[in-house]
PDB file of C-alpha atoms in Angstrom:
ATOM      1  CA  MET F   1      17.003   4.012  -5.118  1.00 46.00           C
ATOM      2  CA  VAL F   2      15.007   0.658  -5.107  1.00 46.00           C
ATOM      3  CA  PHE F   3      11.227   0.589  -7.014  1.00 48.00           C
ATOM      4  CA  LEU F   4       8.724  -1.537  -5.960  1.00 47.00           C
ATOM      5  CA  LEU F   5       6.335  -2.868  -9.105  1.00 50.00           C
ATOM      6  CA  ARG F   6       2.950  -3.157  -7.573  1.00 55.00           C
ATOM      7  CA  PHE F   7       1.131  -5.619  -9.443  1.00 50.00           C
ATOM      8  CA  PRO F   8      -2.839  -6.054  -9.010  1.00 52.00           C
ATOM      9  CA  THR F   9      -4.112  -8.041  -6.784  1.00 58.00           C
ATOM     10  CA  VAL F  10      -5.555 -11.463  -8.314  1.00 57.00           C
ATOM     11  CA  LYS F  11      -9.129 -11.680  -6.973  1.00 64.00           C
ATOM     12  CA  SER F  12      -9.010 -15.691  -6.760  1.00 75.00           C
ATOM     13  CA  LEU F  13      -6.624 -18.148  -8.336  1.00 82.00           C
ATOM     14  CA  ARG F  14      -7.766 -21.231  -9.807  1.00 87.00           C
ATOM     15  CA  GLY F  15      -6.541 -24.298  -9.025  1.00 91.00           C
ATOM     16  CA  GLU F  16      -3.366 -25.054  -7.020  1.00 94.00           C
ATOM     17  CA  LEU F  17       0.074 -22.845  -7.575  1.00 94.00           C
ATOM     18  CA  LYS F  18       2.404 -24.389  -9.310  1.00 96.00           C
ATOM     19  CA  ARG F  19       5.027 -21.289 -10.549  1.00 96.00           C
ATOM     20  CA  SER F  20       5.379 -17.802 -10.104  1.00 94.00           C
ATOM     21  CA  GLU F  21       8.128 -15.448 -11.729  1.00 94.00           C
ATOM     22  CA  ILE F  22       8.937 -12.191 -12.039  1.00 90.00           C
ATOM     23  CA  ARG F  23      11.024 -11.238 -14.910  1.00 87.00           C
ATOM     24  CA  GLY F  24      11.155  -7.922 -16.624  1.00 82.00           C
ATOM     25  CA  GLY F  25       8.843  -5.846 -14.479  1.00 83.00           C
ATOM     26  CA  ILE F  26       6.028  -8.777 -15.243  1.00 87.00           C
ATOM     27  CA  ARG F  27       4.448 -10.980 -13.449  1.00 90.00           C
ATOM     28  CA  TYR F  28       3.840 -15.006 -14.477  1.00 93.00           C
ATOM     29  CA  GLN F  29       2.068 -17.194 -12.389  1.00 95.00           C
ATOM     30  CA  LEU F  30       0.753 -20.692 -13.270  1.00 97.00           C
ATOM     31  CA  THR F  31      -1.251 -22.852 -11.415  1.00 96.00           C
ATOM     32  CA  THR F  32      -2.936 -26.622 -12.567  1.00 96.00           C
ATOM     33  CA  LYS F  33      -6.233 -24.107 -13.924  1.00 96.00           C
ATOM     34  CA  GLU F  34      -4.569 -21.674 -15.589  1.00 96.00           C
ATOM     35  CA  PHE F  35      -1.671 -19.199 -16.915  1.00 97.00           C
ATOM     36  CA  ILE F  36      -1.501 -15.695 -15.653  1.00 95.00           C
ATOM     37  CA  LEU F  37       0.509 -13.029 -16.874  1.00 94.00           C
ATOM     38  CA  GLN F  38       0.417  -9.238 -14.773  1.00 90.00           C
ATOM     39  CA  ARG F  39       1.483  -6.313 -15.621  1.00 86.00           C
ATOM     40  CA  PRO F  40       1.763  -3.279 -13.471  1.00 84.00           C
ATOM     41  CA  GLU F  41      -1.304  -1.524 -14.997  1.00 86.00           C
ATOM     42  CA  GLN F  42      -3.168  -5.016 -16.984  1.00 88.00           C
ATOM     43  CA  THR F  43      -3.278  -8.635 -16.362  1.00 92.00           C
ATOM     44  CA  TYR F  44      -3.853 -11.524 -18.627  1.00 93.00           C
ATOM     45  CA  ARG F  45      -5.614 -14.625 -17.711  1.00 95.00           C
ATOM     46  CA  ILE F  46      -6.485 -17.505 -19.622  1.00 96.00           C
ATOM     47  CA  ASP F  47      -7.880 -21.447 -18.278  1.00 97.00           C
ATOM     48  CA  LEU F  48      -5.355 -23.762 -19.335  1.00 97.00           C
ATOM     49  CA  GLU F  49      -8.319 -25.296 -21.238  1.00 96.00           C
ATOM     50  CA  HIS F  50      -8.876 -22.848 -23.458  1.00 97.00           C
ATOM     51  CA  ILE F  51      -5.216 -23.530 -24.543  1.00 97.00           C
ATOM     52  CA  LEU F  52      -4.858 -25.310 -28.008  1.00 95.00           C
ATOM     53  CA  GLY F  53      -1.364 -24.986 -28.202  1.00 94.00           C
ATOM     54  CA  VAL F  54       1.927 -23.024 -27.185  1.00 95.00           C
ATOM     55  CA  THR F  55       4.721 -22.707 -29.175  1.00 94.00           C
ATOM     56  CA  GLU F  56       8.220 -21.068 -29.115  1.00 94.00           C
ATOM     57  CA  CYS F  57       8.099 -18.263 -32.043  1.00 91.00           C
ATOM     58  CA  SER F  58      10.647 -16.219 -34.048  1.00 88.00           C
ATOM     59  CA  GLU F  59      11.606 -12.823 -32.325  1.00 86.00           C
ATOM     60  CA  GLU F  60       9.867 -11.473 -36.055  1.00 86.00           C
ATOM     61  CA  GLU F  61       6.886 -12.752 -35.482  1.00 85.00           C
ATOM     62  CA  ILE F  62       6.674 -11.598 -31.572  1.00 82.00           C
ATOM     63  CA  LYS F  63       8.091  -7.526 -32.395  1.00 80.00           C
ATOM     64  CA  ALA F  64       5.025  -8.014 -35.461  1.00 78.00           C
ATOM     65  CA  PRO F  65       2.644 -10.692 -34.999  1.00 68.00           C
ATOM     66  CA  PRO F  66      -0.119 -11.213 -37.421  1.00 69.00           C
ATOM     67  CA  LEU F  67      -3.601  -9.626 -36.784  1.00 62.00           C
ATOM     68  CA  ARG F  68      -6.206 -10.895 -34.070  1.00 62.00           C
ATOM     69  CA  SER F  69      -3.208 -11.601 -31.364  1.00 66.00           C
ATOM     70  CA  VAL F  70      -2.155  -9.784 -28.080  1.00 69.00           C
ATOM     71  CA  ARG F  71       1.221  -9.505 -27.365  1.00 64.00           C
ATOM     72  CA  SER F  72       2.690  -8.542 -23.857  1.00 67.00           C
ATOM     73  CA  ARG F  73       6.137  -6.817 -23.392  1.00 58.00           C
ATOM     74  CA  VAL F  74       8.347  -7.590 -26.033  1.00 56.00           C
ATOM     75  CA  SER F  75      11.657  -6.618 -24.301  1.00 58.00           C
ATOM     76  CA  GLY F  76      12.739  -8.914 -21.392  1.00 65.00           C
ATOM     77  CA  THR F  77      14.063 -11.714 -20.604  1.00 74.00           C
ATOM     78  CA  GLY F  78      13.320 -15.982 -22.118  1.00 85.00           C
ATOM     79  CA  LYS F  79      11.997 -17.232 -25.087  1.00 91.00           C
ATOM     80  CA  PRO F  80       9.517 -15.750 -27.407  1.00 92.00           C
ATOM     81  CA  TYR F  81       6.437 -18.237 -27.023  1.00 93.00           C
ATOM     82  CA  LYS F  82       3.117 -18.151 -28.958  1.00 93.00           C
ATOM     83  CA  ILE F  83      -0.504 -19.360 -26.438  1.00 94.00           C
ATOM     84  CA  VAL F  84      -3.015 -19.897 -29.171  1.00 94.00           C
ATOM     85  CA  ALA F  85      -5.942 -20.175 -27.006  1.00 95.00           C
ATOM     86  CA  THR F  86     -10.202 -19.987 -27.875  1.00 95.00           C
ATOM     87  CA  LEU F  87     -10.406 -17.443 -24.804  1.00 96.00           C
ATOM     88  CA  LEU F  88      -8.592 -15.132 -22.604  1.00 95.00           C
ATOM     89  CA  TYR F  89      -9.136 -12.473 -20.799  1.00 94.00           C
ATOM     90  CA  SER F  90      -7.711  -9.230 -19.682  1.00 92.00           C
ATOM     91  CA  ILE F  91      -8.092  -7.022 -17.057  1.00 90.00           C
ATOM     92  CA  THR F  92      -7.250  -3.365 -16.445  1.00 87.00           C
ATOM     93  CA  PRO F  93      -8.250  -1.192 -13.605  1.00 85.00           C
ATOM     94  CA  ASN F  94     -11.328  -0.289 -15.298  1.00 88.00           C
ATOM     95  CA  ARG F  95     -12.589  -3.395 -17.438  1.00 90.00           C
ATOM     96  CA  VAL F  96     -12.271  -6.842 -17.981  1.00 90.00           C
ATOM     97  CA  ILE F  97     -12.044  -7.968 -22.177  1.00 91.00           C
ATOM     98  CA  GLU F  98     -13.076 -11.008 -23.536  1.00 94.00           C
ATOM     99  CA  GLN F  99     -11.176 -12.002 -26.265  1.00 92.00           C
ATOM    100  CA  SER F 100     -11.711 -15.332 -28.065  1.00 93.00           C
ATOM    101  CA  ARG F 101      -9.558 -16.825 -30.979  1.00 92.00           C
ATOM    102  CA  VAL F 102      -6.834 -15.293 -30.054  1.00 91.00           C
ATOM    103  CA  SER F 103      -2.659 -16.116 -30.230  1.00 90.00           C
ATOM    104  CA  PHE F 104      -0.645 -14.271 -27.022  1.00 92.00           C
ATOM    105  CA  TYR F 105       2.930 -13.674 -27.761  1.00 91.00           C
ATOM    106  CA  THR F 106       4.898 -12.893 -24.679  1.00 91.00           C
ATOM    107  CA  ARG F 107       8.730 -14.652 -23.230  1.00 91.00           C
ATOM    108  CA  LEU F 108       8.664 -17.372 -21.132  1.00 94.00           C
ATOM    109  CA  SER F 109      11.387 -18.480 -19.302  1.00 94.00           C
ATOM    110  CA  PRO F 110      12.171 -22.867 -20.490  1.00 93.00           C
ATOM    111  CA  ALA F 111      11.443 -23.653 -17.430  1.00 95.00           C
ATOM    112  CA  PHE F 112       7.896 -21.753 -17.152  1.00 96.00           C
ATOM    113  CA  ALA F 113       7.166 -23.283 -21.002  1.00 96.00           C
ATOM    114  CA  ARG F 114       8.385 -26.576 -20.003  1.00 95.00           C
ATOM    115  CA  GLN F 115       6.016 -26.572 -16.920  1.00 96.00           C
ATOM    116  CA  LEU F 116       3.394 -24.976 -18.883  1.00 97.00           C
ATOM    117  CA  SER F 117       3.585 -27.701 -21.921  1.00 95.00           C
ATOM    118  CA  GLU F 118       3.329 -30.404 -19.209  1.00 95.00           C
ATOM    119  CA  LEU F 119      -0.032 -29.246 -17.410  1.00 95.00           C
ATOM    120  CA  LEU F 120      -1.387 -28.852 -20.739  1.00 95.00           C
ATOM    121  CA  MET F 121      -0.666 -32.729 -21.468  1.00 92.00           C
ATOM    122  CA  GLN F 122      -2.175 -33.504 -17.833  1.00 89.00           C
ATOM    123  CA  THR F 123      -5.651 -31.800 -18.603  1.00 77.00           C
ATOM    124  CA  GLY F 124      -5.822 -32.831 -22.151  1.00 63.00           C
TER     125      GLY F 124
END
């Protein structure tokens, strides 16, 4: 039996698409302007200009992040990362939530994390 993952349509990507991955039921997209993470029920968007830093973190930190943080699904493949941002948009079918000064925890493939870091250096 084959299950198709249905991700919500992203209205418009800002910038040129540089990388797109689907791993563990999550779609990761990176453009020259933004980072997008999608699960079937929720989308997170962070403009690259709002990212202060990206660091690899520990398994303990991703499983129990501190307050004022957002965490995507902990399971899945990739290394755990913390993305510190001044602004993040959480989009569900019913609403858009704007969050400021947030740490976003997720797992990224080494190639995705490397390309994200390179784009951040270019925009900084």
